[in-house]
Coordinates of C-alpha atoms in Angstrom, one line a residue:
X116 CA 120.0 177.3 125.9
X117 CA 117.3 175.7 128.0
X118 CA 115.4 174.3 125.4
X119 CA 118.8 172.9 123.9
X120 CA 119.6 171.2 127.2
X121 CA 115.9 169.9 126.6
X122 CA 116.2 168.3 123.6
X123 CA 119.5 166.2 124.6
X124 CA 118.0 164.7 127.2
X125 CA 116.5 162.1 125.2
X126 CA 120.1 161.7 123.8
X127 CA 121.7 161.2 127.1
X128 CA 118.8 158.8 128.4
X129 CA 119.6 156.7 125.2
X130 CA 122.9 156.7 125.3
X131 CA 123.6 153.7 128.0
X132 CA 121.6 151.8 125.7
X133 CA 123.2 153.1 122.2
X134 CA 126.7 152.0 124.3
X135 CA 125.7 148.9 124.7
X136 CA 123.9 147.8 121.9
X137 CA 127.3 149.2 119.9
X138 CA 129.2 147.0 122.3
X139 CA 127.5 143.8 121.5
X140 CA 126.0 144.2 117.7
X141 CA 127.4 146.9 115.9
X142 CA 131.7 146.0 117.1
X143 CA 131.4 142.3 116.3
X144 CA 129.9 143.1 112.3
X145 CA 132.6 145.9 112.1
X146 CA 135.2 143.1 112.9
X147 CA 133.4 140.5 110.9
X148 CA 133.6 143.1 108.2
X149 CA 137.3 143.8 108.5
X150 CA 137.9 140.1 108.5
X151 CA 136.3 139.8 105.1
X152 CA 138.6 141.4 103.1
X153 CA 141.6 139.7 104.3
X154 CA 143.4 137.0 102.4
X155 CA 143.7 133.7 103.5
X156 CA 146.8 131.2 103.6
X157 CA 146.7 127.2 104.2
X158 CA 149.6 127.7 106.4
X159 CA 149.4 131.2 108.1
X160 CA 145.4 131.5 108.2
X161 CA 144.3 134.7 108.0
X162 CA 146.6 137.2 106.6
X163 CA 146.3 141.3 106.7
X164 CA 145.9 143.1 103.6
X165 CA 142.4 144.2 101.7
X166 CA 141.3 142.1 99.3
X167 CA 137.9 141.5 97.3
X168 CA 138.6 137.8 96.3
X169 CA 136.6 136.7 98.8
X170 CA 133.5 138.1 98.0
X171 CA 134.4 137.3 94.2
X172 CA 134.3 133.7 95.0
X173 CA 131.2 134.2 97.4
X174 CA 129.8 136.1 94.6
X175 CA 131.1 134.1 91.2
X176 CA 130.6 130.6 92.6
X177 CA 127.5 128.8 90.9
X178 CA 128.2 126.6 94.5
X179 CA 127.2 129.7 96.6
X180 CA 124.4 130.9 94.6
X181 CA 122.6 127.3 94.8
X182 CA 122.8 127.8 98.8
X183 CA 121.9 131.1 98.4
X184 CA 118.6 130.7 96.8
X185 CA 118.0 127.4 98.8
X186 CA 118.3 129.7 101.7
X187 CA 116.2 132.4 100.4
X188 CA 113.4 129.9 99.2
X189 CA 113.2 128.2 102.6
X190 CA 113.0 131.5 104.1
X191 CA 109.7 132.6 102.0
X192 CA 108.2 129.5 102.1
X193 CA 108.5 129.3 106.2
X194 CA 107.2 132.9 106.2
X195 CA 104.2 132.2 103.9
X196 CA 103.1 129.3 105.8
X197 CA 103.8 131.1 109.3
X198 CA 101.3 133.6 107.7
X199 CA 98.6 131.2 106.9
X200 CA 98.9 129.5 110.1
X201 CA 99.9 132.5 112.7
X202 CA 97.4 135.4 111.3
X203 CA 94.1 133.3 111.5
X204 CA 95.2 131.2 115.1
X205 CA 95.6 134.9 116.6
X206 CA 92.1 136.0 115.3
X207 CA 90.5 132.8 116.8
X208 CA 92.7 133.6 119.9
X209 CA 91.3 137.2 120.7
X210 CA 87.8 135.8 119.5
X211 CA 88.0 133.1 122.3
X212 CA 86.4 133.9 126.1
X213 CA 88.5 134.1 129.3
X214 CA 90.2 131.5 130.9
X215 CA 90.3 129.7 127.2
X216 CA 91.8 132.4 125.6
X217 CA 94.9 132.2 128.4
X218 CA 94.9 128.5 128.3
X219 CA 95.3 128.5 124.4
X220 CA 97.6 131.4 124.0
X221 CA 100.2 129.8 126.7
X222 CA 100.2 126.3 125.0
X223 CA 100.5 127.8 121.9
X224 CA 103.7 130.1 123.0
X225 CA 104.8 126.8 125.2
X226 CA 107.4 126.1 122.5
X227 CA 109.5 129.0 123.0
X228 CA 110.0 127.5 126.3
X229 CA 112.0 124.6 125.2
X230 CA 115.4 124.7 122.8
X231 CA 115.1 124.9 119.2
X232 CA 118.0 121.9 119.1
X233 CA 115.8 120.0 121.0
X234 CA 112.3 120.9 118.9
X235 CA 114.5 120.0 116.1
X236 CA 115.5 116.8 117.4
X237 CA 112.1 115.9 118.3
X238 CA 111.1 117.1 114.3
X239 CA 114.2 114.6 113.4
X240 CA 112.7 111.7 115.1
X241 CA 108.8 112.3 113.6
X242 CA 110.3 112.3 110.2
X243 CA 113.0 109.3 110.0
X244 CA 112.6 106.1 108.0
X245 CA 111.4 103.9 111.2
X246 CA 109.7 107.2 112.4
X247 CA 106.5 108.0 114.0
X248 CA 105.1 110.0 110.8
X249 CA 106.4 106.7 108.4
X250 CA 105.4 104.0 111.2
X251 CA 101.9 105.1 111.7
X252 CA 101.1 105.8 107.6
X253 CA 102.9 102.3 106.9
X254 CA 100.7 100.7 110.1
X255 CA 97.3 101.9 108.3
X256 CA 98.5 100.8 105.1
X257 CA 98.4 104.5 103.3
X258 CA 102.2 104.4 102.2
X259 CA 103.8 101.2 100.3
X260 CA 107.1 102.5 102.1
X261 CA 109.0 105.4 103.9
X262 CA 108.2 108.7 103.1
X263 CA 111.2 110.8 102.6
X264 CA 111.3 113.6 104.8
X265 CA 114.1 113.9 106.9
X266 CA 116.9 115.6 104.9
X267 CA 114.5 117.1 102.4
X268 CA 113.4 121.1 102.0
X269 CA 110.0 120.2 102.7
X270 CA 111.3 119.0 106.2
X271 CA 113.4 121.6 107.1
X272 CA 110.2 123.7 106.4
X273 CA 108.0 122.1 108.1
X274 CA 110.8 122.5 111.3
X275 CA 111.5 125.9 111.0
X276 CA 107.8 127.0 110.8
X277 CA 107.3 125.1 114.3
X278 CA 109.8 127.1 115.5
X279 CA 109.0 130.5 114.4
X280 CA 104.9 130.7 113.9
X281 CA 104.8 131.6 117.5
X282 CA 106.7 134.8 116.8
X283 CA 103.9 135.3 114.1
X284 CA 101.4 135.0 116.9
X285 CA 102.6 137.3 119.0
X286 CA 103.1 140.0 116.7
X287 CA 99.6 139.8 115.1
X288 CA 98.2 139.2 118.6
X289 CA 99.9 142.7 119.6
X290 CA 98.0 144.1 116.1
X291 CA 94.6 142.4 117.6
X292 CA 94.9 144.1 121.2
X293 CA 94.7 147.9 119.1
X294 CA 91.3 146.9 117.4
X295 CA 88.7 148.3 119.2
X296 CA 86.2 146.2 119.8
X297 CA 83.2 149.1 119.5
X298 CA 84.1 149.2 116.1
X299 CA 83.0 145.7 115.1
X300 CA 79.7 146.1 117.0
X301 CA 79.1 149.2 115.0
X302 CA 79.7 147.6 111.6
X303 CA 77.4 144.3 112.6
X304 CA 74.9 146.7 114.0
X305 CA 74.5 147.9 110.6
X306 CA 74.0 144.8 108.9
X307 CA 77.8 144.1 107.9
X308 CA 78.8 140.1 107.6
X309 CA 81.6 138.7 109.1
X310 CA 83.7 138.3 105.8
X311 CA 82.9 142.2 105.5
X312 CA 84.0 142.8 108.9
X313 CA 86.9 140.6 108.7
X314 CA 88.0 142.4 105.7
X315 CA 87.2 145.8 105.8
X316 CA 87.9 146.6 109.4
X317 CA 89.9 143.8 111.1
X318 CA 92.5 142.7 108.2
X319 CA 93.7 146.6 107.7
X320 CA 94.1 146.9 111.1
X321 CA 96.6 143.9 111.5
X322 CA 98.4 144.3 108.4
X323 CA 101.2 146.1 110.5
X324 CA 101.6 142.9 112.7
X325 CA 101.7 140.6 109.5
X326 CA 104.3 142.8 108.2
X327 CA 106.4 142.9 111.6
X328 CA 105.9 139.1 112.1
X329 CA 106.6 138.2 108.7
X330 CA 109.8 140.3 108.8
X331 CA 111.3 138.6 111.9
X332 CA 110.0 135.0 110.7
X333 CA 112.1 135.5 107.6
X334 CA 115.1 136.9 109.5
X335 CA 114.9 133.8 111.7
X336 CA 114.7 131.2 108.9
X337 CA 117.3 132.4 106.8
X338 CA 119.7 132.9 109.3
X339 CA 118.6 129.3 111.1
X340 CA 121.4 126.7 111.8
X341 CA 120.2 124.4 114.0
X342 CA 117.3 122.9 112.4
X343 CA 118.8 123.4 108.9
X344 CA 121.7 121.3 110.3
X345 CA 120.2 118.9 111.8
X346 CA 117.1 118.3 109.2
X347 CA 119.0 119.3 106.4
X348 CA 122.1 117.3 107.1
X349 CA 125.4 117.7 105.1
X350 CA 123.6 117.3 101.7
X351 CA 121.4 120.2 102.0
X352 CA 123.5 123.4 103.3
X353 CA 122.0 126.8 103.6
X354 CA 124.2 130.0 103.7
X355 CA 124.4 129.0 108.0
X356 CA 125.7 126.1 107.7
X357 CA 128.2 126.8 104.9
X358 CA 129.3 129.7 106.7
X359 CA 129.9 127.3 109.6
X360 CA 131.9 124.7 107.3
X361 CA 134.0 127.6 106.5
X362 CA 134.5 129.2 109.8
X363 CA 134.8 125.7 112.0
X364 CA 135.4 123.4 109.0
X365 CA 138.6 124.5 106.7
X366 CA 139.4 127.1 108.9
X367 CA 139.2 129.8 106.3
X368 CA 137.8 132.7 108.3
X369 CA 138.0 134.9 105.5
X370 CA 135.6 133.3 103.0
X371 CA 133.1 133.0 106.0
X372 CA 133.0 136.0 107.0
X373 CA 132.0 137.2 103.4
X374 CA 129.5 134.8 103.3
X375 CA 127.7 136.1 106.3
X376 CA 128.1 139.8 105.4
X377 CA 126.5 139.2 101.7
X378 CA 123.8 137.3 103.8
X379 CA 123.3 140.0 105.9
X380 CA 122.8 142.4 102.7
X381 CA 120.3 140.4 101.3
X382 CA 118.9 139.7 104.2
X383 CA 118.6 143.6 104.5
X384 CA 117.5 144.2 101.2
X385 CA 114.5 141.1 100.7
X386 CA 113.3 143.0 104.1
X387 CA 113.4 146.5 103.1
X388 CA 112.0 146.2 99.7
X389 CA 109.4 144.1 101.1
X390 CA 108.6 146.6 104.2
X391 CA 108.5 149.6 100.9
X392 CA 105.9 147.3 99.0
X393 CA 103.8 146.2 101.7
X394 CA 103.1 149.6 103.4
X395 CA 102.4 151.4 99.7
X396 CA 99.8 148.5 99.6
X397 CA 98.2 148.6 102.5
X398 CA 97.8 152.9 102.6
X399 CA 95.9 152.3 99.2
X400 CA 94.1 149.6 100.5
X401 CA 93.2 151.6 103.9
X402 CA 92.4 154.5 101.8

């Protein structure tokens, strides 16, 4: 009996925090769930009754499937480049001596301090036709006109990896602060370079913050709607914004609803599979 009172502690500790995480997470997707399968009606909204036509026009609609992949192509390419650029800005972080280290990690996580509308607005302003980007490449003559950037991929890219590298950062600066730094000295005290050293000791070790960045860079770029809105414009929709259109826009709750709950699958799916492949790869290669 004791020891069963023992192991519900942790249970009843948890619970408060189970409660409230159902409260605010888990009852809204249950409702948005619910309110997938219901019909719609032009005159009466949303009607009760189960039905899987939304979802067969989510899923049957060449329309959908070109925002679908847009989204899911954005998505990688934000998470690839946050990669490339978050990963080796970390190293050089850690590598860095006090108070420069502090100085460069706080302006570097300074953006989270500001809105992402207003990051994106800034972005919008950089990349328009009489923009600073266009003004200063037409000023020293290196572009015979405007460069097209603003409502392009490329831009909403190039946006969204602003806003979501520092994320990368922090999660492969949490890998760096594990490494111990005796370990290194060991491995140049016997003679090992600093490509060996990078590769061989530091990379496996911050694999695991890759992975956990990369994971919530990619959850944050395909479920974006402010910079894909305002970047993107009407033209170039991702599932966010179509989702809005349907929710806000004809009113058709419905159809929105299934959008957003086959986002969330493949949302959950590209993650998982990618989580499965990346840590069979990395126990071989720490083996």
């Amino acid at each position: 009996m004791a020891e069963a009172s023992r192991s519900r502690v942790p249970l009843l500790l948890s619970l408060p925090a189970l409660l409230f995480f159902a409260a605010l997470l888990v009852t809204p997707l249950v409702m948005i769930a619910v309110l997938s399968f219901q019909s719609f009606d032009l005159a009466t909204g949303a009607t009760g009754g189960a039905t899987l036509s939304n979802f067969a026009d989510t899923l049957g609609d060449p329309y959908y499937h070109t925002i679908f992949l847009r989204t899911v192509g954005i998505a990688l390419a934000t998470t690839v480049l946050c990669v490339l650029i978050g990963a080796p800005e970390a190293y050089f972080l850690s590598r860095m001596r006090p108070p420069w280290r502090s100085i460069f990690l706080i302006v570097t996580l300074s953006p989270l301090l500001i809105s992402v509308v207003v990051r994106t607005l800034g972005w919008a302003l950089l990349f328009g036709r009489n923009g600073v980007i266009n003004n200063v490449a037409s000023g020293l003559g290196l572009t015979s006109g405007p460069i097209p950037m603003l409502y392009t991929i490329q831009g909403v890219v190039i946006a969204l990896v602003h806003v979501a590298v520092p994320f990368m950062i922090i999660s492969v600066w949490a890998a760096l602060q594990r490494l111990d730094p005796k370990v290194v000295r060991a491995a140049q005290s016997l003679g090992a370079g600093e490509t060996t050293i990078f590769i061989r000791i530091i990379l496996p070790q911050i694999v695991p913050g890759i992975l956990s960045g990369s994971l919530i860079v990619f959850a944050l770029a395909a479920s974006a709607f402010a910079t894909p809105a305002i970047i993107g414009g009407r033209q170039l929709k991702v599932v966010a914004t179509a989702t809005y259109d349907e929710f806000l826009g004809t009113l058709n709750w419905p159809l929105g609803a299934a959008i957003a709950i086959v986002l969330l699958i493949v949302n959950a799916t590209i993650m998982l599979t990618y989580n499965r492949l990346l840590e069979r790869r990395y126990a071989r290669f720490a083996q």
